[in-house]
PDB file of C-alpha atoms in Angstrom:
ATOM      1  CA  UNK X   1      26.241 -21.543  20.534  1.00 51.00           C
ATOM      2  CA  UNK X   2      27.495 -23.225  17.382  1.00 66.00           C
ATOM      3  CA  UNK X   3      31.253 -23.039  16.843  1.00 87.00           C
ATOM      4  CA  UNK X   4      30.684 -23.051  13.088  1.00 93.00           C
ATOM      5  CA  UNK X   5      30.635 -19.263  12.770  1.00 96.00           C
ATOM      6  CA  UNK X   6      33.990 -18.804  14.460  1.00 95.00           C
ATOM      7  CA  UNK X   7      35.520 -20.772  11.579  1.00 95.00           C
ATOM      8  CA  UNK X   8      34.599 -18.060   9.065  1.00 95.00           C
ATOM      9  CA  UNK X   9      37.218 -17.002   6.542  1.00 95.00           C
ATOM     10  CA  UNK X  10      37.226 -14.700   3.513  1.00 93.00           C
ATOM     11  CA  UNK X  11      36.744 -16.784   0.388  1.00 93.00           C
ATOM     12  CA  UNK X  12      36.691 -14.299  -2.487  1.00 92.00           C
ATOM     13  CA  UNK X  13      34.617 -11.523  -4.042  1.00 91.00           C
ATOM     14  CA  UNK X  14      32.579 -10.960  -7.182  1.00 90.00           C
ATOM     15  CA  UNK X  15      31.356  -7.881  -9.019  1.00 84.00           C
ATOM     16  CA  UNK X  16      29.453  -9.851 -11.669  1.00 87.00           C
ATOM     17  CA  UNK X  17      27.131 -12.837 -11.338  1.00 90.00           C
ATOM     18  CA  UNK X  18      29.397 -14.750 -13.715  1.00 93.00           C
ATOM     19  CA  UNK X  19      32.151 -14.559 -11.064  1.00 93.00           C
ATOM     20  CA  UNK X  20      30.118 -16.292  -8.344  1.00 93.00           C
ATOM     21  CA  UNK X  21      31.337 -19.635  -6.998  1.00 93.00           C
ATOM     22  CA  UNK X  22      29.557 -22.868  -7.869  1.00 95.00           C
ATOM     23  CA  UNK X  23      25.856 -22.734  -7.031  1.00 97.00           C
ATOM     24  CA  UNK X  24      25.822 -25.523  -4.437  1.00 96.00           C
ATOM     25  CA  UNK X  25      25.675 -26.015  -0.684  1.00 97.00           C
ATOM     26  CA  UNK X  26      24.103 -23.375   1.562  1.00 98.00           C
ATOM     27  CA  UNK X  27      24.389 -19.580   1.362  1.00 98.00           C
ATOM     28  CA  UNK X  28      22.830 -16.877   3.532  1.00 98.00           C
ATOM     29  CA  UNK X  29      22.986 -13.299   2.276  1.00 97.00           C
ATOM     30  CA  UNK X  30      23.550 -10.271   4.514  1.00 96.00           C
ATOM     31  CA  UNK X  31      22.095  -7.066   3.091  1.00 94.00           C
ATOM     32  CA  UNK X  32      21.342  -3.539   4.230  1.00 93.00           C
ATOM     33  CA  UNK X  33      21.851   0.150   3.698  1.00 89.00           C
ATOM     34  CA  UNK X  34      25.471   1.205   3.817  1.00 82.00           C
ATOM     35  CA  UNK X  35      25.080   2.782   7.267  1.00 86.00           C
ATOM     36  CA  UNK X  36      22.966   0.041   8.868  1.00 93.00           C
ATOM     37  CA  UNK X  37      25.849  -1.702  10.649  1.00 93.00           C
ATOM     38  CA  UNK X  38      26.042  -4.761   8.377  1.00 93.00           C
ATOM     39  CA  UNK X  39      29.802  -5.330   8.736  1.00 91.00           C
ATOM     40  CA  UNK X  40      29.579  -4.916  12.514  1.00 94.00           C
ATOM     41  CA  UNK X  41      26.756  -7.472  12.632  1.00 96.00           C
ATOM     42  CA  UNK X  42      28.805  -9.991  10.639  1.00 96.00           C
ATOM     43  CA  UNK X  43      31.793  -9.499  12.933  1.00 95.00           C
ATOM     44  CA  UNK X  44      29.590  -9.804  16.032  1.00 96.00           C
ATOM     45  CA  UNK X  45      27.867 -13.002  14.888  1.00 96.00           C
ATOM     46  CA  UNK X  46      31.114 -14.711  13.881  1.00 96.00           C
ATOM     47  CA  UNK X  47      33.067 -13.388  16.864  1.00 94.00           C
ATOM     48  CA  UNK X  48      35.850 -12.325  14.478  1.00 94.00           C
ATOM     49  CA  UNK X  49      36.348  -8.591  14.918  1.00 90.00           C
ATOM     50  CA  UNK X  50      38.021  -7.802  11.590  1.00 87.00           C
ATOM     51  CA  UNK X  51      36.321 -10.340   9.300  1.00 92.00           C
ATOM     52  CA  UNK X  52      34.139  -7.807   7.491  1.00 87.00           C
ATOM     53  CA  UNK X  53      35.637  -4.354   7.223  1.00 74.00           C
ATOM     54  CA  UNK X  54      33.814  -1.587   9.037  1.00 60.00           C
ATOM     55  CA  UNK X  55      34.224   1.936   7.760  1.00 52.00           C
ATOM     56  CA  UNK X  56      33.186   5.424   8.768  1.00 51.00           C
ATOM     57  CA  UNK X  57      32.614   6.044   5.068  1.00 48.00           C
ATOM     58  CA  UNK X  58      29.380   4.217   4.152  1.00 49.00           C
ATOM     59  CA  UNK X  59      29.301   2.438   0.821  1.00 47.00           C
ATOM     60  CA  UNK X  60      32.845   1.082   0.787  1.00 49.00           C
ATOM     61  CA  UNK X  61      31.642  -2.479   0.150  1.00 54.00           C
ATOM     62  CA  UNK X  62      30.979  -2.506  -3.587  1.00 69.00           C
ATOM     63  CA  UNK X  63      31.404  -6.222  -4.226  1.00 82.00           C
ATOM     64  CA  UNK X  64      29.661  -9.443  -3.253  1.00 89.00           C
ATOM     65  CA  UNK X  65      31.988 -10.898  -0.601  1.00 91.00           C
ATOM     66  CA  UNK X  66      31.993 -14.551   0.436  1.00 94.00           C
ATOM     67  CA  UNK X  67      32.872 -15.743   3.937  1.00 95.00           C
ATOM     68  CA  UNK X  68      32.919 -19.538   4.158  1.00 96.00           C
ATOM     69  CA  UNK X  69      32.525 -21.670   7.279  1.00 96.00           C
ATOM     70  CA  UNK X  70      33.225 -25.028   5.624  1.00 95.00           C
ATOM     71  CA  UNK X  71      33.035 -26.460   2.115  1.00 94.00           C
ATOM     72  CA  UNK X  72      29.222 -26.374   2.172  1.00 95.00           C
ATOM     73  CA  UNK X  73      28.220 -23.187   4.002  1.00 97.00           C
ATOM     74  CA  UNK X  74      28.939 -19.516   3.328  1.00 97.00           C
ATOM     75  CA  UNK X  75      27.769 -16.091   4.432  1.00 97.00           C
ATOM     76  CA  UNK X  76      27.426 -13.666   1.513  1.00 96.00           C
ATOM     77  CA  UNK X  77      28.026  -9.981   2.233  1.00 93.00           C
ATOM     78  CA  UNK X  78      26.062  -8.036  -0.382  1.00 91.00           C
ATOM     79  CA  UNK X  79      27.001  -4.465  -1.410  1.00 83.00           C
ATOM     80  CA  UNK X  80      25.611  -1.741   0.851  1.00 79.00           C
ATOM     81  CA  UNK X  81      22.902   0.228  -0.917  1.00 71.00           C
ATOM     82  CA  UNK X  82      20.922   3.445  -0.896  1.00 61.00           C
ATOM     83  CA  UNK X  83      23.448   5.709   0.802  1.00 52.00           C
ATOM     84  CA  UNK X  84      26.802   5.426  -0.941  1.00 54.00           C
ATOM     85  CA  UNK X  85      27.988   8.474  -2.857  1.00 66.00           C
ATOM     86  CA  UNK X  86      28.482   6.732  -6.180  1.00 70.00           C
ATOM     87  CA  UNK X  87      27.268   7.538  -9.720  1.00 78.00           C
ATOM     88  CA  UNK X  88      23.618   6.727 -10.410  1.00 80.00           C
ATOM     89  CA  UNK X  89      24.638   4.337 -13.190  1.00 82.00           C
ATOM     90  CA  UNK X  90      26.634   2.262 -10.696  1.00 77.00           C
ATOM     91  CA  UNK X  91      23.745   2.217  -8.215  1.00 76.00           C
ATOM     92  CA  UNK X  92      21.429   0.894 -10.922  1.00 80.00           C
ATOM     93  CA  UNK X  93      23.988  -1.775 -11.839  1.00 80.00           C
ATOM     94  CA  UNK X  94      24.211  -2.857  -8.169  1.00 79.00           C
ATOM     95  CA  UNK X  95      20.423  -3.049  -7.951  1.00 81.00           C
ATOM     96  CA  UNK X  96      20.190  -5.204 -11.077  1.00 84.00           C
ATOM     97  CA  UNK X  97      22.957  -7.525  -9.850  1.00 85.00           C
ATOM     98  CA  UNK X  98      21.389  -7.868  -6.389  1.00 84.00           C
ATOM     99  CA  UNK X  99      17.941  -8.600  -7.831  1.00 86.00           C
ATOM    100  CA  UNK X 100      19.378 -11.241 -10.175  1.00 90.00           C
ATOM    101  CA  UNK X 101      21.362 -12.834  -7.363  1.00 92.00           C
ATOM    102  CA  UNK X 102      18.349 -13.068  -5.045  1.00 91.00           C
ATOM    103  CA  UNK X 103      16.069 -14.413  -7.769  1.00 90.00           C
ATOM    104  CA  UNK X 104      18.381 -16.951  -9.429  1.00 94.00           C
ATOM    105  CA  UNK X 105      20.791 -18.297  -6.785  1.00 96.00           C
ATOM    106  CA  UNK X 106      19.613 -21.834  -6.032  1.00 96.00           C
ATOM    107  CA  UNK X 107      21.779 -22.419  -2.940  1.00 98.00           C
ATOM    108  CA  UNK X 108      20.536 -19.246  -1.223  1.00 98.00           C
ATOM    109  CA  UNK X 109      18.615 -20.279   1.919  1.00 98.00           C
ATOM    110  CA  UNK X 110      17.718 -16.912   3.392  1.00 98.00           C
ATOM    111  CA  UNK X 111      18.585 -13.250   3.767  1.00 98.00           C
ATOM    112  CA  UNK X 112      19.491 -11.289   6.900  1.00 98.00           C
ATOM    113  CA  UNK X 113      18.403  -7.708   6.268  1.00 98.00           C
ATOM    114  CA  UNK X 114      20.008  -5.066   8.471  1.00 97.00           C
ATOM    115  CA  UNK X 115      18.074  -1.869   9.278  1.00 97.00           C
ATOM    116  CA  UNK X 116      19.080   0.891  11.684  1.00 97.00           C
ATOM    117  CA  UNK X 117      16.326   0.719  14.316  1.00 98.00           C
ATOM    118  CA  UNK X 118      15.977   4.515  14.157  1.00 97.00           C
ATOM    119  CA  UNK X 119      15.421   4.503  10.365  1.00 95.00           C
ATOM    120  CA  UNK X 120      13.705   1.230   9.364  1.00 97.00           C
ATOM    121  CA  UNK X 121      11.911   0.312   6.145  1.00 97.00           C
ATOM    122  CA  UNK X 122      13.451   2.875   3.824  1.00 94.00           C
ATOM    123  CA  UNK X 123      12.579   2.519   0.097  1.00 90.00           C
ATOM    124  CA  UNK X 124      15.606   0.307  -0.672  1.00 87.00           C
ATOM    125  CA  UNK X 125      14.773  -1.950   2.301  1.00 94.00           C
ATOM    126  CA  UNK X 126      11.281  -2.394   0.903  1.00 95.00           C
ATOM    127  CA  UNK X 127      12.760  -3.094  -2.543  1.00 91.00           C
ATOM    128  CA  UNK X 128      14.993  -5.841  -1.108  1.00 92.00           C
ATOM    129  CA  UNK X 129      12.048  -7.359   0.754  1.00 96.00           C
ATOM    130  CA  UNK X 130       9.951  -7.257  -2.415  1.00 94.00           C
ATOM    131  CA  UNK X 131      12.655  -9.020  -4.463  1.00 91.00           C
ATOM    132  CA  UNK X 132      13.126 -11.638  -1.754  1.00 94.00           C
ATOM    133  CA  UNK X 133       9.394 -12.260  -1.408  1.00 95.00           C
ATOM    134  CA  UNK X 134       9.045 -12.603  -5.182  1.00 93.00           C
ATOM    135  CA  UNK X 135      11.851 -15.185  -5.133  1.00 93.00           C
ATOM    136  CA  UNK X 136      10.162 -16.972  -2.190  1.00 95.00           C
ATOM    137  CA  UNK X 137      13.320 -16.338  -0.147  1.00 97.00           C
ATOM    138  CA  UNK X 138      12.935 -16.199   3.669  1.00 98.00           C
ATOM    139  CA  UNK X 139      14.008 -12.887   5.254  1.00 98.00           C
ATOM    140  CA  UNK X 140      15.005 -12.161   8.847  1.00 98.00           C
ATOM    141  CA  UNK X 141      15.369  -8.482   9.762  1.00 98.00           C
ATOM    142  CA  UNK X 142      17.918  -7.320  12.319  1.00 98.00           C
ATOM    143  CA  UNK X 143      16.945  -3.942  13.756  1.00 98.00           C
ATOM    144  CA  UNK X 144      20.527  -2.894  14.427  1.00 98.00           C
ATOM    145  CA  UNK X 145      21.905  -0.335  16.876  1.00 97.00           C
ATOM    146  CA  UNK X 146      19.086  -1.174  19.289  1.00 98.00           C
ATOM    147  CA  UNK X 147      21.361   0.026  22.103  1.00 97.00           C
ATOM    148  CA  UNK X 148      20.648   3.571  20.862  1.00 96.00           C
ATOM    149  CA  UNK X 149      17.084   3.307  22.168  1.00 97.00           C
ATOM    150  CA  UNK X 150      15.712   2.627  25.634  1.00 96.00           C
ATOM    151  CA  UNK X 151      14.144  -0.790  26.153  1.00 95.00           C
ATOM    152  CA  UNK X 152      10.547   0.393  25.840  1.00 97.00           C
ATOM    153  CA  UNK X 153      11.257   2.422  22.704  1.00 97.00           C
ATOM    154  CA  UNK X 154      13.049  -0.553  21.156  1.00 97.00           C
ATOM    155  CA  UNK X 155      10.073  -2.830  21.740  1.00 97.00           C
ATOM    156  CA  UNK X 156       7.754  -0.200  20.284  1.00 98.00           C
ATOM    157  CA  UNK X 157       9.910   0.082  17.167  1.00 98.00           C
ATOM    158  CA  UNK X 158       9.907  -3.719  16.785  1.00 98.00           C
ATOM    159  CA  UNK X 159       6.124  -3.788  16.979  1.00 98.00           C
ATOM    160  CA  UNK X 160       5.839  -0.876  14.560  1.00 98.00           C
ATOM    161  CA  UNK X 161       8.027  -2.612  11.946  1.00 98.00           C
ATOM    162  CA  UNK X 162       6.005  -5.827  12.247  1.00 98.00           C
ATOM    163  CA  UNK X 163       2.766  -3.884  11.765  1.00 98.00           C
ATOM    164  CA  UNK X 164       4.150  -2.000   8.767  1.00 98.00           C
ATOM    165  CA  UNK X 165       5.295  -5.236   7.112  1.00 98.00           C
ATOM    166  CA  UNK X 166       1.797  -6.604   7.525  1.00 98.00           C
ATOM    167  CA  UNK X 167       0.310  -3.481   5.926  1.00 98.00           C
ATOM    168  CA  UNK X 168       2.732  -3.789   3.000  1.00 97.00           C
ATOM    169  CA  UNK X 169       2.004  -7.541   2.667  1.00 98.00           C
ATOM    170  CA  UNK X 170       5.719  -8.291   3.009  1.00 98.00           C
ATOM    171  CA  UNK X 171       6.915 -11.466   4.751  1.00 98.00           C
ATOM    172  CA  UNK X 172       9.837 -11.326   7.189  1.00 98.00           C
ATOM    173  CA  UNK X 173      10.651 -12.164  10.784  1.00 98.00           C
ATOM    174  CA  UNK X 174      12.118  -9.326  12.873  1.00 98.00           C
ATOM    175  CA  UNK X 175      14.273  -8.943  15.970  1.00 98.00           C
ATOM    176  CA  UNK X 176      16.236  -6.330  17.913  1.00 98.00           C
ATOM    177  CA  UNK X 177      20.023  -6.488  17.543  1.00 98.00           C
ATOM    178  CA  UNK X 178      23.055  -4.629  18.847  1.00 98.00           C
ATOM    179  CA  UNK X 179      26.627  -5.361  17.775  1.00 97.00           C
ATOM    180  CA  UNK X 180      27.856  -3.112  20.585  1.00 96.00           C
ATOM    181  CA  UNK X 181      26.413  -5.085  23.494  1.00 96.00           C
ATOM    182  CA  UNK X 182      25.757  -8.307  21.531  1.00 96.00           C
ATOM    183  CA  UNK X 183      22.068  -8.354  22.419  1.00 97.00           C
ATOM    184  CA  UNK X 184      20.064 -10.457  19.964  1.00 98.00           C
ATOM    185  CA  UNK X 185      23.169 -12.377  18.861  1.00 97.00           C
ATOM    186  CA  UNK X 186      21.891 -15.794  19.995  1.00 96.00           C
ATOM    187  CA  UNK X 187      18.529 -15.250  18.299  1.00 97.00           C
ATOM    188  CA  UNK X 188      20.248 -14.326  15.030  1.00 98.00           C
ATOM    189  CA  UNK X 189      22.515 -17.367  15.255  1.00 97.00           C
ATOM    190  CA  UNK X 190      19.513 -19.643  15.830  1.00 96.00           C
ATOM    191  CA  UNK X 191      18.001 -18.356  12.588  1.00 98.00           C
ATOM    192  CA  UNK X 192      21.283 -18.994  10.757  1.00 97.00           C
ATOM    193  CA  UNK X 193      21.466 -22.509  12.249  1.00 96.00           C
ATOM    194  CA  UNK X 194      18.014 -23.223  10.838  1.00 97.00           C
ATOM    195  CA  UNK X 195      18.942 -21.984   7.362  1.00 98.00           C
ATOM    196  CA  UNK X 196      22.328 -23.702   7.318  1.00 97.00           C
ATOM    197  CA  UNK X 197      20.766 -26.875   8.786  1.00 94.00           C
ATOM    198  CA  UNK X 198      23.378 -26.889  11.515  1.00 91.00           C
ATOM    199  CA  UNK X 199      23.373 -29.702  14.033  1.00 80.00           C
ATOM    200  CA  UNK X 200      26.033 -30.484  16.620  1.00 65.00           C
ATOM    201  CA  UNK X 201      26.795 -33.674  14.691  1.00 54.00           C
ATOM    202  CA  UNK X 202      27.402 -31.669  11.519  1.00 49.00           C
ATOM    203  CA  UNK X 203      30.200 -29.610  13.023  1.00 49.00           C
ATOM    204  CA  UNK X 204      33.546 -31.340  13.397  1.00 48.00           C
ATOM    205  CA  UNK X 205      35.211 -30.677  16.767  1.00 46.00           C
ATOM    206  CA  UNK X 206      37.882 -27.986  16.910  1.00 45.00           C
ATOM    207  CA  UNK X 207      41.349 -29.382  17.515  1.00 41.00           C
ATOM    208  CA  UNK X 208      43.656 -27.029  19.428  1.00 41.00           C
TER     209      UNK X 208
END
């Protein structure tokens, strides 16, 4: 496993597109409904337990948060959507900002889309997939909380999501994922490595 992700550190937030850092290098966005386990997935993948805040109150993340690994690569934690108890006007503003970000950000290499395996492909998930597909942005879906289902049921859900995507003519790769038991972590990291163009040579050794 690449040591790159363990180097993650918080590198600022933005509420407006004008506040985003310079559009260069490599970014991968993490998106999902507010109760899909996005923060837990970020913490699991990086191995840093308190990097992204987890909350029992969905919708707390209302900004675009940047977690950098080096001066070229960053993970972008997008605002949770579709569940938060916020005014409708604010929800619409979030949606507009997210759509603009996905469609205009040149350094964006891909999007990890978190969905609770028990409640996949809700309307906002489909909206995010549609925006990403329109922007020709690769999407990899993590069916989170897969530990909540038995193995056979998990595989059936995975197959069902793949079939539904095909019916909707939406492009995305899909996998099972659990932050609790870390299943699917290596597969998710391999996808990130591809997007970030990570090679062993590209990562400087850690000096203790």
